[in-house]
mmCIF file of C-alpha atoms and ligand atoms in Angstrom:
data_model
loop_
_atom_site.group_PDB
_atom_site.id
_atom_site.type_symbol
_atom_site.label_atom_id
_atom_site.label_comp_id
_atom_site.label_asym_id
_atom_site.label_seq_id
_atom_site.Cartn_x
_atom_site.Cartn_y
_atom_site.Cartn_z
ATOM 1 C CA UNK A 1 -0.959 -26.708 0.679
ATOM 2 C CA UNK A 2 3.004 -26.674 1.358
ATOM 3 C CA UNK A 3 5.326 -23.406 1.943
ATOM 4 C CA UNK A 4 8.337 -24.358 -0.740
ATOM 5 C CA UNK A 5 11.544 -23.508 -0.564
ATOM 6 C CA UNK A 6 13.549 -20.461 -3.004
ATOM 7 C CA UNK A 7 16.832 -20.298 -4.213
ATOM 8 C CA UNK A 8 18.590 -17.689 -3.076
ATOM 9 C CA UNK A 9 21.181 -16.135 -5.410
ATOM 10 C CA UNK A 10 23.855 -16.434 -5.856
ATOM 11 C CA UNK A 11 22.348 -20.300 -6.627
ATOM 12 C CA UNK A 12 23.975 -21.872 -9.706
ATOM 13 C CA UNK A 13 19.963 -22.830 -10.140
ATOM 14 C CA UNK A 14 18.299 -19.510 -10.918
ATOM 15 C CA UNK A 15 20.152 -19.855 -14.037
ATOM 16 C CA UNK A 16 17.882 -23.489 -16.299
ATOM 17 C CA UNK A 17 15.722 -22.801 -18.055
ATOM 18 C CA UNK A 18 12.232 -23.435 -17.954
ATOM 19 C CA UNK A 19 10.955 -26.375 -20.058
ATOM 20 C CA UNK A 20 7.522 -25.631 -21.183
ATOM 21 C CA UNK A 21 4.227 -27.416 -19.718
ATOM 22 C CA UNK A 22 3.304 -30.456 -21.721
ATOM 23 C CA UNK A 23 0.123 -30.804 -20.040
ATOM 24 C CA UNK A 24 -1.607 -28.690 -17.121
ATOM 25 C CA UNK A 25 -3.142 -31.275 -14.866
ATOM 26 C CA UNK A 26 -3.572 -32.360 -11.329
ATOM 27 C CA UNK A 27 0.408 -32.299 -10.319
ATOM 28 C CA UNK A 28 0.577 -29.087 -12.274
ATOM 29 C CA UNK A 29 -2.682 -27.127 -10.204
ATOM 30 C CA UNK A 30 -1.396 -28.556 -7.135
ATOM 31 C CA UNK A 31 2.247 -26.752 -7.917
ATOM 32 C CA UNK A 32 0.945 -23.885 -8.571
ATOM 33 C CA UNK A 33 -2.030 -23.803 -5.062
ATOM 34 C CA UNK A 34 1.862 -24.436 -3.483
ATOM 35 C CA UNK A 35 3.532 -21.744 -4.887
ATOM 36 C CA UNK A 36 0.439 -19.179 -4.383
ATOM 37 C CA UNK A 37 1.200 -19.976 -0.738
ATOM 38 C CA UNK A 38 5.070 -19.399 -0.871
ATOM 39 C CA UNK A 39 4.242 -15.997 -2.583
ATOM 40 C CA UNK A 40 1.588 -15.209 0.061
ATOM 41 C CA UNK A 41 3.027 -15.917 2.713
ATOM 42 C CA UNK A 42 6.739 -14.630 1.491
ATOM 43 C CA UNK A 43 5.468 -12.303 1.041
ATOM 44 C CA UNK A 44 5.413 -11.350 -2.638
ATOM 45 C CA UNK A 45 3.608 -10.251 -5.342
ATOM 46 C CA UNK A 46 4.507 -13.273 -8.265
ATOM 47 C CA UNK A 47 6.509 -15.919 -8.350
ATOM 48 C CA UNK A 48 8.390 -18.019 -11.136
ATOM 49 C CA UNK A 49 8.740 -21.877 -10.825
ATOM 50 C CA UNK A 50 12.117 -21.955 -11.258
ATOM 51 C CA UNK A 51 12.464 -20.120 -7.877
ATOM 52 C CA UNK A 52 11.401 -23.042 -6.027
ATOM 53 C CA UNK A 53 13.871 -25.023 -7.943
ATOM 54 C CA UNK A 54 10.943 -26.471 -10.819
ATOM 55 C CA UNK A 55 12.160 -25.574 -14.279
ATOM 56 C CA UNK A 56 9.089 -25.804 -15.905
ATOM 57 C CA UNK A 57 7.188 -22.547 -17.398
ATOM 58 C CA UNK A 58 4.609 -21.473 -14.381
ATOM 59 C CA UNK A 59 4.355 -18.159 -12.907
ATOM 60 C CA UNK A 60 2.184 -17.053 -10.081
ATOM 61 C CA UNK A 61 1.385 -13.446 -9.750
ATOM 62 C CA UNK A 62 -0.776 -11.125 -7.341
ATOM 63 C CA UNK A 63 -0.407 -7.420 -7.138
ATOM 64 C CA UNK A 64 -3.545 -6.242 -4.962
ATOM 65 C CA UNK A 65 -3.541 -5.381 -1.187
ATOM 66 C CA UNK A 66 -5.994 -7.607 -0.802
ATOM 67 C CA UNK A 67 -4.201 -10.790 -1.951
ATOM 68 C CA UNK A 68 -7.363 -11.856 -3.265
ATOM 69 C CA UNK A 69 -6.354 -11.563 -7.111
ATOM 70 C CA UNK A 70 -4.445 -14.531 -8.186
ATOM 71 C CA UNK A 71 -2.663 -14.706 -11.603
ATOM 72 C CA UNK A 72 -1.542 -17.899 -13.374
ATOM 73 C CA UNK A 73 0.237 -17.892 -16.112
ATOM 74 C CA UNK A 74 1.367 -21.420 -17.796
ATOM 75 C CA UNK A 75 3.744 -21.446 -20.990
ATOM 76 C CA UNK A 76 3.622 -17.497 -20.947
ATOM 77 C CA UNK A 77 4.914 -15.543 -24.038
ATOM 78 C CA UNK A 78 5.632 -11.985 -24.748
ATOM 79 C CA UNK A 79 3.999 -11.239 -28.290
ATOM 80 C CA UNK A 80 4.618 -7.245 -27.552
ATOM 81 C CA UNK A 81 5.931 -4.964 -25.633
ATOM 82 C CA UNK A 82 6.245 -0.643 -25.649
ATOM 83 C CA UNK A 83 7.308 2.209 -24.110
ATOM 84 C CA UNK A 84 10.279 2.000 -20.925
ATOM 85 C CA UNK A 85 9.335 2.244 -17.516
ATOM 86 C CA UNK A 86 13.012 2.507 -14.814
ATOM 87 C CA UNK A 87 11.233 1.096 -12.318
ATOM 88 C CA UNK A 88 12.509 -0.123 -8.399
ATOM 89 C CA UNK A 89 13.171 -3.927 -8.677
ATOM 90 C CA UNK A 90 12.923 -6.749 -5.436
ATOM 91 C CA UNK A 91 13.169 -10.277 -5.912
ATOM 92 C CA UNK A 92 12.680 -12.869 -3.273
ATOM 93 C CA UNK A 93 15.655 -15.143 -4.452
ATOM 94 C CA UNK A 94 17.947 -11.472 -3.638
ATOM 95 C CA UNK A 95 16.289 -10.451 -0.037
ATOM 96 C CA UNK A 96 16.722 -7.242 1.207
ATOM 97 C CA UNK A 97 18.150 -5.630 -2.674
ATOM 98 C CA UNK A 98 16.152 -2.906 -4.439
ATOM 99 C CA UNK A 99 17.559 -1.992 -7.848
ATOM 100 C CA UNK A 100 16.538 0.216 -10.309
ATOM 101 C CA UNK A 101 15.695 -1.500 -13.748
ATOM 102 C CA UNK A 102 14.457 -0.186 -17.072
ATOM 103 C CA UNK A 103 11.595 -2.879 -18.880
ATOM 104 C CA UNK A 104 8.883 -2.312 -20.951
ATOM 105 C CA UNK A 105 5.709 -0.458 -20.368
ATOM 106 C CA UNK A 106 3.147 -2.215 -21.829
ATOM 107 C CA UNK A 107 3.537 -5.603 -22.819
ATOM 108 C CA UNK A 108 1.062 -8.439 -24.115
ATOM 109 C CA UNK A 109 1.148 -11.907 -23.379
ATOM 110 C CA UNK A 110 -0.236 -15.275 -23.888
ATOM 111 C CA UNK A 111 0.206 -18.090 -21.688
ATOM 112 C CA UNK A 112 -2.218 -20.669 -20.682
ATOM 113 C CA UNK A 113 -4.457 -21.112 -17.337
ATOM 114 C CA UNK A 114 -5.087 -22.997 -15.138
ATOM 115 C CA UNK A 115 -7.394 -25.501 -17.111
ATOM 116 C CA UNK A 116 -4.960 -25.564 -19.406
ATOM 117 C CA UNK A 117 -6.329 -22.813 -21.852
ATOM 118 C CA UNK A 118 -5.085 -20.049 -24.240
ATOM 119 C CA UNK A 119 -5.559 -16.780 -23.126
ATOM 120 C CA UNK A 120 -4.060 -12.960 -23.158
ATOM 121 C CA UNK A 121 -3.739 -10.164 -21.493
ATOM 122 C CA UNK A 122 -1.858 -6.428 -21.704
ATOM 123 C CA UNK A 123 -0.469 -5.310 -18.806
ATOM 124 C CA UNK A 124 0.313 -1.946 -18.016
ATOM 125 C CA UNK A 125 3.724 -0.302 -15.175
ATOM 126 C CA UNK A 126 3.769 -2.494 -12.787
ATOM 127 C CA UNK A 127 1.694 -5.230 -13.500
ATOM 128 C CA UNK A 128 3.581 -5.398 -16.649
ATOM 129 C CA UNK A 129 7.046 -4.913 -14.913
ATOM 130 C CA UNK A 130 6.740 -8.202 -12.880
ATOM 131 C CA UNK A 131 5.134 -10.100 -16.138
ATOM 132 C CA UNK A 132 8.606 -9.400 -17.342
ATOM 133 C CA UNK A 133 10.495 -10.612 -13.807
ATOM 134 C CA UNK A 134 9.101 -13.562 -13.890
ATOM 135 C CA UNK A 135 9.618 -14.613 -17.294
ATOM 136 C CA UNK A 136 12.833 -13.677 -17.288
ATOM 137 C CA UNK A 137 13.133 -15.566 -14.450
ATOM 138 C CA UNK A 138 12.043 -18.815 -16.518
ATOM 139 C CA UNK A 139 14.340 -17.812 -19.245
ATOM 140 C CA UNK A 140 17.645 -17.889 -15.655
ATOM 141 C CA UNK A 141 17.947 -14.091 -15.428
ATOM 142 C CA UNK A 142 17.215 -12.839 -12.581
ATOM 143 C CA UNK A 143 16.931 -8.934 -12.547
ATOM 144 C CA UNK A 144 20.622 -8.273 -11.311
ATOM 145 C CA UNK A 145 22.015 -9.538 -14.392
ATOM 146 C CA UNK A 146 20.916 -5.838 -15.373
ATOM 147 C CA UNK A 147 23.529 -3.761 -13.255
ATOM 148 C CA UNK A 148 26.501 -3.307 -14.137
ATOM 149 C CA UNK A 149 29.845 -6.271 -13.967
ATOM 150 C CA UNK A 150 30.971 -4.206 -11.200
ATOM 151 C CA UNK A 151 27.575 -3.924 -9.005
ATOM 152 C CA UNK A 152 27.147 -7.126 -9.278
ATOM 153 C CA UNK A 153 29.934 -9.423 -8.634
ATOM 154 C CA UNK A 154 30.128 -6.779 -5.293
ATOM 155 C CA UNK A 155 25.966 -7.656 -5.399
ATOM 156 C CA UNK A 156 27.503 -11.457 -4.856
ATOM 157 C CA UNK A 157 30.536 -11.037 -2.911
ATOM 158 C CA UNK A 158 27.842 -9.125 -0.300
ATOM 159 C CA UNK A 159 25.409 -12.343 -0.469
ATOM 160 C CA UNK A 160 28.012 -14.665 0.188
ATOM 161 C CA UNK A 161 29.375 -13.375 3.523
ATOM 162 C CA UNK A 162 25.668 -12.908 4.580
ATOM 163 C CA UNK A 163 25.340 -16.179 4.272
ATOM 164 C CA UNK A 164 28.242 -17.269 5.696
ATOM 165 C CA UNK A 165 27.773 -15.126 8.675
ATOM 166 C CA UNK A 166 24.176 -16.627 8.953
ATOM 167 C CA UNK A 167 25.452 -19.948 9.564
HETATM 168 O O1 GNR B 1 7.616 -9.622 -4.311
HETATM 169 C C1 GNR B 1 8.473 -8.947 -5.663
HETATM 170 N N1 GNR B 1 8.526 -8.090 -5.832
HETATM 171 C C2 GNR B 1 9.036 -6.910 -6.521
HETATM 172 C C3 GNR B 1 9.199 -5.502 -6.438
HETATM 173 C C4 GNR B 1 9.602 -5.097 -7.938
HETATM 174 C C5 GNR B 1 9.200 -5.737 -9.237
HETATM 175 C C6 GNR B 1 9.496 -7.184 -9.135
HETATM 176 C C7 GNR B 1 9.404 -7.985 -8.232
HETATM 177 S S1 GNR B 1 8.648 -9.262 -8.070
HETATM 178 C C8 GNR B 1 9.081 -9.774 -6.564
HETATM 179 C C9 GNR B 1 8.757 -11.395 -6.312
HETATM 180 C C10 GNR B 1 9.891 -12.440 -7.146
HETATM 181 O O2 GNR B 1 11.190 -12.445 -6.665
HETATM 182 N N2 GNR B 1 9.290 -12.701 -8.114
HETATM 183 O O3 GNR B 1 10.222 -13.428 -8.619
HETATM 184 NI NI1 NI B 2 12.556 -12.582 -8.946
#
């Protein structure tokens, strides 16, 4: 297993569109194991392959306190969604920034598991928010893109400055 490097916003590669996984094999499972290790170490509740510069439709999630409830979604698709929820979001690619985002509060997702088998899941509340946040990453979208253009440009400037000072 290995800890992977997480891309930091702003980075053009966070806006790449992930391709569908055509075959779930040992390479896929190795990547998933590394993504899970990277997510737990960060620590975060989810990680999309896009964030580790792999542009394939793979997500890992674990919203448990015990870090033993790993959920894997390959080629995830939102079938239906309903309701509204406003919640504070953060992102491992935008460290230290927390902003309120509005999303659907129930989603039905279809995806493949680590064995390449299709499943569906109905999620609500925080799990539904996380699934939407991660699927956005696969579509090249970072949660800060829901903020006003003014807030986004201030945020980009702040993060670039912070990065300059860290070097
Ligand atoms: O660790 C994470 N926490 C979080 C909190 C609220 C809404 C979404 C998330 S996902 C985030 C990890 C991450 O960046 N996944 O892409
Ligand atoms: Ni994120």
